[in-house]
Coordinates of C-alpha atoms and ligand atoms in Angstrom, one line a residue:
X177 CA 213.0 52.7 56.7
X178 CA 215.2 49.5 56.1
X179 CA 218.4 48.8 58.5
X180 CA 221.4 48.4 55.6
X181 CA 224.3 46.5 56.2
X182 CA 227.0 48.0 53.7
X183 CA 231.0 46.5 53.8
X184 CA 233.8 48.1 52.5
X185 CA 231.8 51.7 53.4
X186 CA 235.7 53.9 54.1
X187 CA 235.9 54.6 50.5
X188 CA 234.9 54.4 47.0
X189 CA 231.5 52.7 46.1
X190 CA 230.8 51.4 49.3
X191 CA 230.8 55.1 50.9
X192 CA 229.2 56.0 48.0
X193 CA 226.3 53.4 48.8
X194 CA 226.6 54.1 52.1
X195 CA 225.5 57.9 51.7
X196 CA 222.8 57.1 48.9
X197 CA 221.6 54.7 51.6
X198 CA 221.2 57.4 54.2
X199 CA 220.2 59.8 52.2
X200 CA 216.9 57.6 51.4
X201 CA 216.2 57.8 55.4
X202 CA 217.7 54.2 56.1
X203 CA 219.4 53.3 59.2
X204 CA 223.4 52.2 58.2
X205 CA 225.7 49.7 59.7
X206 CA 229.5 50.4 58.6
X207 CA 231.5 47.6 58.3
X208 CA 235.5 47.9 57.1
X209 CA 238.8 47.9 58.9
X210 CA 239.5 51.6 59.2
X211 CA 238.1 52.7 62.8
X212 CA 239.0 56.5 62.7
X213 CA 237.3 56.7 59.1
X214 CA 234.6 54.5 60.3
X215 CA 234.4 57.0 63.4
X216 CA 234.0 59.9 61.2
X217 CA 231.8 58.4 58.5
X218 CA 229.2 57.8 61.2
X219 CA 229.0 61.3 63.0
X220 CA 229.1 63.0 59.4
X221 CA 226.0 60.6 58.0
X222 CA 224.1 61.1 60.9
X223 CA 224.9 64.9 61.2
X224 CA 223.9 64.8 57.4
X225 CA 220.7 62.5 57.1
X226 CA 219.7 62.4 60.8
X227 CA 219.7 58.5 60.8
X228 CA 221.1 55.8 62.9
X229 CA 224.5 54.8 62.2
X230 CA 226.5 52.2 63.8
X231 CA 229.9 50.5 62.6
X232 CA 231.6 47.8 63.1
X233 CA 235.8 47.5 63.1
X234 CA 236.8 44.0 61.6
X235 CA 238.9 42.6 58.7
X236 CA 236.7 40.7 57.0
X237 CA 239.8 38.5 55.9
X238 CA 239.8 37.0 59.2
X239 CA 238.3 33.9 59.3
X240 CA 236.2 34.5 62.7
X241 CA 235.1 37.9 61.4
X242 CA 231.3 37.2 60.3
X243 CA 230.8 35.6 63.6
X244 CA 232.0 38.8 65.2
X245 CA 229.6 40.9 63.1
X246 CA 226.8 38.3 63.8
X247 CA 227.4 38.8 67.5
X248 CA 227.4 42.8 67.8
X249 CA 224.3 42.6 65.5
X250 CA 222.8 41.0 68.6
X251 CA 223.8 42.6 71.1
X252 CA 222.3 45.8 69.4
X253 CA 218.6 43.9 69.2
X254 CA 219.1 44.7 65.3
X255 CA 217.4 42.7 62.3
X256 CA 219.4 43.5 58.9
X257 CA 216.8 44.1 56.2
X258 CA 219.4 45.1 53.3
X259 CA 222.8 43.7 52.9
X260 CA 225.3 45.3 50.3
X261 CA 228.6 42.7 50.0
X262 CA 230.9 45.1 48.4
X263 CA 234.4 45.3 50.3
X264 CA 236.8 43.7 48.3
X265 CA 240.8 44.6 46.7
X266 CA 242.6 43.6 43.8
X267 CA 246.5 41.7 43.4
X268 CA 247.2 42.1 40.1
X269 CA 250.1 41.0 37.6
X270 CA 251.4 38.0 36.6
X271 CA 250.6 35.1 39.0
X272 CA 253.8 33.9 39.5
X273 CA 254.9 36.9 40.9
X274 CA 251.6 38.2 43.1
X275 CA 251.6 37.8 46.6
X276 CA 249.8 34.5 48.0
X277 CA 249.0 35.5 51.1
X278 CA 246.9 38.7 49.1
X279 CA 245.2 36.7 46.9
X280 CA 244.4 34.1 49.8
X281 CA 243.1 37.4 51.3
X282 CA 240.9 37.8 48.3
X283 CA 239.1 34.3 48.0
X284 CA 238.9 34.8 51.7
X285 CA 236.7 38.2 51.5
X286 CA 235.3 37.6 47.7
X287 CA 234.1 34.7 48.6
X288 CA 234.0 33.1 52.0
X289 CA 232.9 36.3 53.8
X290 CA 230.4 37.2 51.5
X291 CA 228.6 33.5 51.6
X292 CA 228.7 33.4 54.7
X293 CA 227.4 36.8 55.7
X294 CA 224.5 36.1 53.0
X295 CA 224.0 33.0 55.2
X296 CA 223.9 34.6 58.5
X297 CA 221.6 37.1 57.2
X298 CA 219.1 35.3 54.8
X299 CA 217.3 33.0 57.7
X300 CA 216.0 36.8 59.4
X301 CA 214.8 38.5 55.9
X302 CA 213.0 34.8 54.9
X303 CA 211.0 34.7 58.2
X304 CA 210.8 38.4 57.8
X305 CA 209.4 38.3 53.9
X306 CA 211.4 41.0 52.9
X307 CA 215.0 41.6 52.6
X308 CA 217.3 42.9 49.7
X309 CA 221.0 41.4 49.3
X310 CA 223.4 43.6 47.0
X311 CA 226.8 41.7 46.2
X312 CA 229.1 43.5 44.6
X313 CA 230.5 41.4 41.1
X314 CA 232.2 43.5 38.6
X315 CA 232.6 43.3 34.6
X316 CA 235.6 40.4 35.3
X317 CA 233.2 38.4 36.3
X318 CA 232.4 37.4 32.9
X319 CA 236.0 37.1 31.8
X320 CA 238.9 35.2 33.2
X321 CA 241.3 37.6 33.2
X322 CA 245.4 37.3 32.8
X323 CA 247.3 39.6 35.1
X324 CA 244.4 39.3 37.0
X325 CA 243.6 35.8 37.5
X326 CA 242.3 35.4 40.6
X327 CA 240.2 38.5 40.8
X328 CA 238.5 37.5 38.4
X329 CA 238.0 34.4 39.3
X330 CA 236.3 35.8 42.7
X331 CA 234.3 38.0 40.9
X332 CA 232.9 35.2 38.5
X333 CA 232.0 32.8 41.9
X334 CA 229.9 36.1 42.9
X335 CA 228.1 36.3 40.1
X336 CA 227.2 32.7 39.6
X337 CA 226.2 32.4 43.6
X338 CA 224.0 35.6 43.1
X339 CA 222.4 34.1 40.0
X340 CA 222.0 30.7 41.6
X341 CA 220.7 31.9 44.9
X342 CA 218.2 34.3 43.3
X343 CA 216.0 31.9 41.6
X344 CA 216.0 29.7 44.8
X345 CA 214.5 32.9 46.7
X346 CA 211.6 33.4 44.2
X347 CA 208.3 33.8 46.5
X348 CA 210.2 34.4 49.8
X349 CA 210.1 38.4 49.3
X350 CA 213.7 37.9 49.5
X351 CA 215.8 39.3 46.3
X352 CA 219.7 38.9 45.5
X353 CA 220.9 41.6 43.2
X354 CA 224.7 41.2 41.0
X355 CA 225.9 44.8 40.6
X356 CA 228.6 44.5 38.1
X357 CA 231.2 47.7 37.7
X358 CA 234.0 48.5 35.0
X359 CA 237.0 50.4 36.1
X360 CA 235.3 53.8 38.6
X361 CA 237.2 56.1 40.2
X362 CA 238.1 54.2 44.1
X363 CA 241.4 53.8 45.8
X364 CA 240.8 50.4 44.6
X365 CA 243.3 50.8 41.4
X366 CA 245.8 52.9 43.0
X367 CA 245.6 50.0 46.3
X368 CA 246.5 47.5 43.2
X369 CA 249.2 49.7 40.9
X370 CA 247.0 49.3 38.1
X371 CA 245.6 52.5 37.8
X372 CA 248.2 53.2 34.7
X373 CA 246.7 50.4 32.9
X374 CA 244.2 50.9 29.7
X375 CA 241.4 49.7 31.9
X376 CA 241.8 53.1 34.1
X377 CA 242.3 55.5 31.7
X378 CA 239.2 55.6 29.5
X379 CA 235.5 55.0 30.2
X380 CA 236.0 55.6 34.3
X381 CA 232.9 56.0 36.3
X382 CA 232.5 58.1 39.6
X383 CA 231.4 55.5 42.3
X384 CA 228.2 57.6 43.0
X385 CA 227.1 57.0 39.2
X386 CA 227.6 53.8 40.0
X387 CA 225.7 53.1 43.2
X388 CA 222.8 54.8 42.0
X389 CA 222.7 52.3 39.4
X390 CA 223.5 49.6 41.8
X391 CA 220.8 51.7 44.2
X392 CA 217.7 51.8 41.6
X393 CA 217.7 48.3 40.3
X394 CA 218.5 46.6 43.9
X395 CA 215.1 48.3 44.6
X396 CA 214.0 46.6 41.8
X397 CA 214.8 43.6 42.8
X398 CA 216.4 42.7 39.5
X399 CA 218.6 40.0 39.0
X400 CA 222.0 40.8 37.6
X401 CA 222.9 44.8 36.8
X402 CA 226.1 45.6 35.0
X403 CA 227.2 49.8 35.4
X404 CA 227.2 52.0 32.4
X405 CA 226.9 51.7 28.6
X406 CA 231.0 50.9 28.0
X407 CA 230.7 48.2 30.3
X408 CA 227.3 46.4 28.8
X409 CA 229.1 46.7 25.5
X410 CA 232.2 44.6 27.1
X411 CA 230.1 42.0 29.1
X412 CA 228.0 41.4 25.4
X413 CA 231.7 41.1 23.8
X414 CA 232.7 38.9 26.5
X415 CA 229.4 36.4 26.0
X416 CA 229.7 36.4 22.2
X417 CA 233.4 35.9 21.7
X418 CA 235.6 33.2 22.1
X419 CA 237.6 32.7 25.8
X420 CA 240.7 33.2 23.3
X421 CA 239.8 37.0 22.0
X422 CA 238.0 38.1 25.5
X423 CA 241.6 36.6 26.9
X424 CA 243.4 38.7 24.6
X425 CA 241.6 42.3 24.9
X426 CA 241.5 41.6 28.9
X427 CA 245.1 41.0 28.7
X428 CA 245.5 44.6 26.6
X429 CA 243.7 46.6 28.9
X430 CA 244.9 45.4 32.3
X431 CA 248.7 44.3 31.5
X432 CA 251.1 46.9 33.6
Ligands
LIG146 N1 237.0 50.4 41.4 C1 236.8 49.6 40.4 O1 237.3 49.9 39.3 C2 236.0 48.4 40.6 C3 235.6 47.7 39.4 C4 234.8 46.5 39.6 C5 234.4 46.1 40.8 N2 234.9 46.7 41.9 C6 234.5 46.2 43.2 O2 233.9 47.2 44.0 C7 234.0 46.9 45.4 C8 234.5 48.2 46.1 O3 235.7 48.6 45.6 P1 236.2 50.1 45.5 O4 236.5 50.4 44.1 O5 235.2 51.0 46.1 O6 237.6 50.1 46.2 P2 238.2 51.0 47.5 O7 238.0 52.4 47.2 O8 239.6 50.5 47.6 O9 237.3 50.5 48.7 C9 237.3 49.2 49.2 C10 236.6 49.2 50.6 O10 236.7 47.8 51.1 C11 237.2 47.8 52.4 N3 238.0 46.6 52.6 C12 239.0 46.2 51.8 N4 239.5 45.0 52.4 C13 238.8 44.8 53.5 C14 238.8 43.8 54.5 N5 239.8 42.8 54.5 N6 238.0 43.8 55.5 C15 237.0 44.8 55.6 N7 236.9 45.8 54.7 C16 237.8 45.8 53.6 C17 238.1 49.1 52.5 O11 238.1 49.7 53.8 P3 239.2 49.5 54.9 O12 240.6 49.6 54.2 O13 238.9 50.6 55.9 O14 239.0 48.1 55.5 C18 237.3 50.1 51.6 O15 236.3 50.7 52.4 C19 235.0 45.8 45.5 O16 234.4 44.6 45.7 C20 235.7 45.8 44.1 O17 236.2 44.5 43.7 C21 235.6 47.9 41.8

């Protein structure tokens, strides 16, 4: 029985993971902003699964807001053996016109958090031998995206840190794993008025499809995952083709 460490756990594929998780008979800790959903997440799972559960309130956009996880961690005498870095939003459109302080938001939780939550966590799992870090990419991270520029520019730092950081833990019993998803069925393009575009109307997944994909293969300790067949077929498109055409179909399926 592993202790998982899930972000972003009120909705969509992080409450998806979060349920596969305790389902398997692991012990959860919540982490998202939402405190009445967090509240109810946590007597339902353990009503469910008979597991621990624990949560923690914070907005991981904050800049002290690992440090505040690191500390209730402690105070609950708790080691984290899995940790699944999946909260995250979108701001999409043209840049000009998106909101700064959003994508600021972004980079801050995209990137920042997740690094250093990786970091907080890593030191325990290595002196442990074992430990198992999920972070959440998505199919934009292989293509720079217009009307979406800095999402996908978040979501191509997580995949390169995950590829990067898994051959440095060969040997340490310590895996990183990229799950990358196509458009599924969250709050996540309905938060970002994009669930009109192209991208959300065909080829959808249901976020438990795609954290038992995400579930298996993190088990497996494999590298990079991307979800679903449509979505394999894109990221070999996106490595064949030229920046110009990739630009072009990204721009089709994600312009409002
Ligand atoms: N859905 C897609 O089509 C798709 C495709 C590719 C990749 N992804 C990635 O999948 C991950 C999960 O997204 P989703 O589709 O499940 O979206 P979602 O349904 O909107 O869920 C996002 C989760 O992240 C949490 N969250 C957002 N901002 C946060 C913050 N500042 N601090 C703490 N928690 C925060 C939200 O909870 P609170 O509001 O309670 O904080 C919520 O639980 C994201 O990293 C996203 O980029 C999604």
């Amino acid at each position: 029985m592993d202790t998982v460490l899930i972000t972003g756990t009120t909705s969509g594929i992080g409450k998806a993971f979060a349920g596969k998780f305790a389902s398997m008979g692991n012990n959860i800790i919540l982490v998202s902003r939402n405190r009445d959903k967090l509240q109810e997440q946590q007597i339902d799972l353990q009503s469910r699964y008979q597991v621990s559960v624990e949560y923690i309130s914070c907005d991981l956009a904050e800049g002290d807001a690992v440090d505040m996880i690191m500390e209730k961690i402690r105070s609950w005498s708790l080691s984290v053996d899995v940790l699944v870095n999946n909260a995250g939003f979108n701001e999409a459109g043209c840049f000009i016109n998106t909101n700064l302080s959003k994508e600021l938001d972004m980079i801050q939780v995209h990137i920042k958090a997740l690094t250093a939550l990786t970091k907080s966590f890593l030191p325990g799992m290595i002196k442990r031998g074992y430990g198992r870090i999920l972070n959440i990419g998505s199919t934009g991270s292989y293509m720079p995206c217009p009307y979406d520029a800095v999402y996908a520019a978040t979501k191509a730092y997580v995949l390169s840190f995950s590829n990067g950081l898994y051959q440095e833990l060969k040997g340490t019993g310590v895996t990183v794993t990229c799950l990358c998803p196509g458009a599924t069925k969250t709050l996540f393009a309905e938060k970002a008025n994009i669930n009109n575009t192209l991208l959300f109307k065909f080829f959808v997944m249901q976020p438990e499809a795609v954290a038992a994909i995400g579930y298996s293969n993190l088990q497996k300790g494999k590298r990079v995952v991307t979800a679903g067949l449509y979505n394999k077929l894109l990221v070999l498109s996106a490595k064949l083709l030229p920046v110009s055409i990739i630009n072009s179909i990204a721009q089709w399926m994600i312009k409002i």
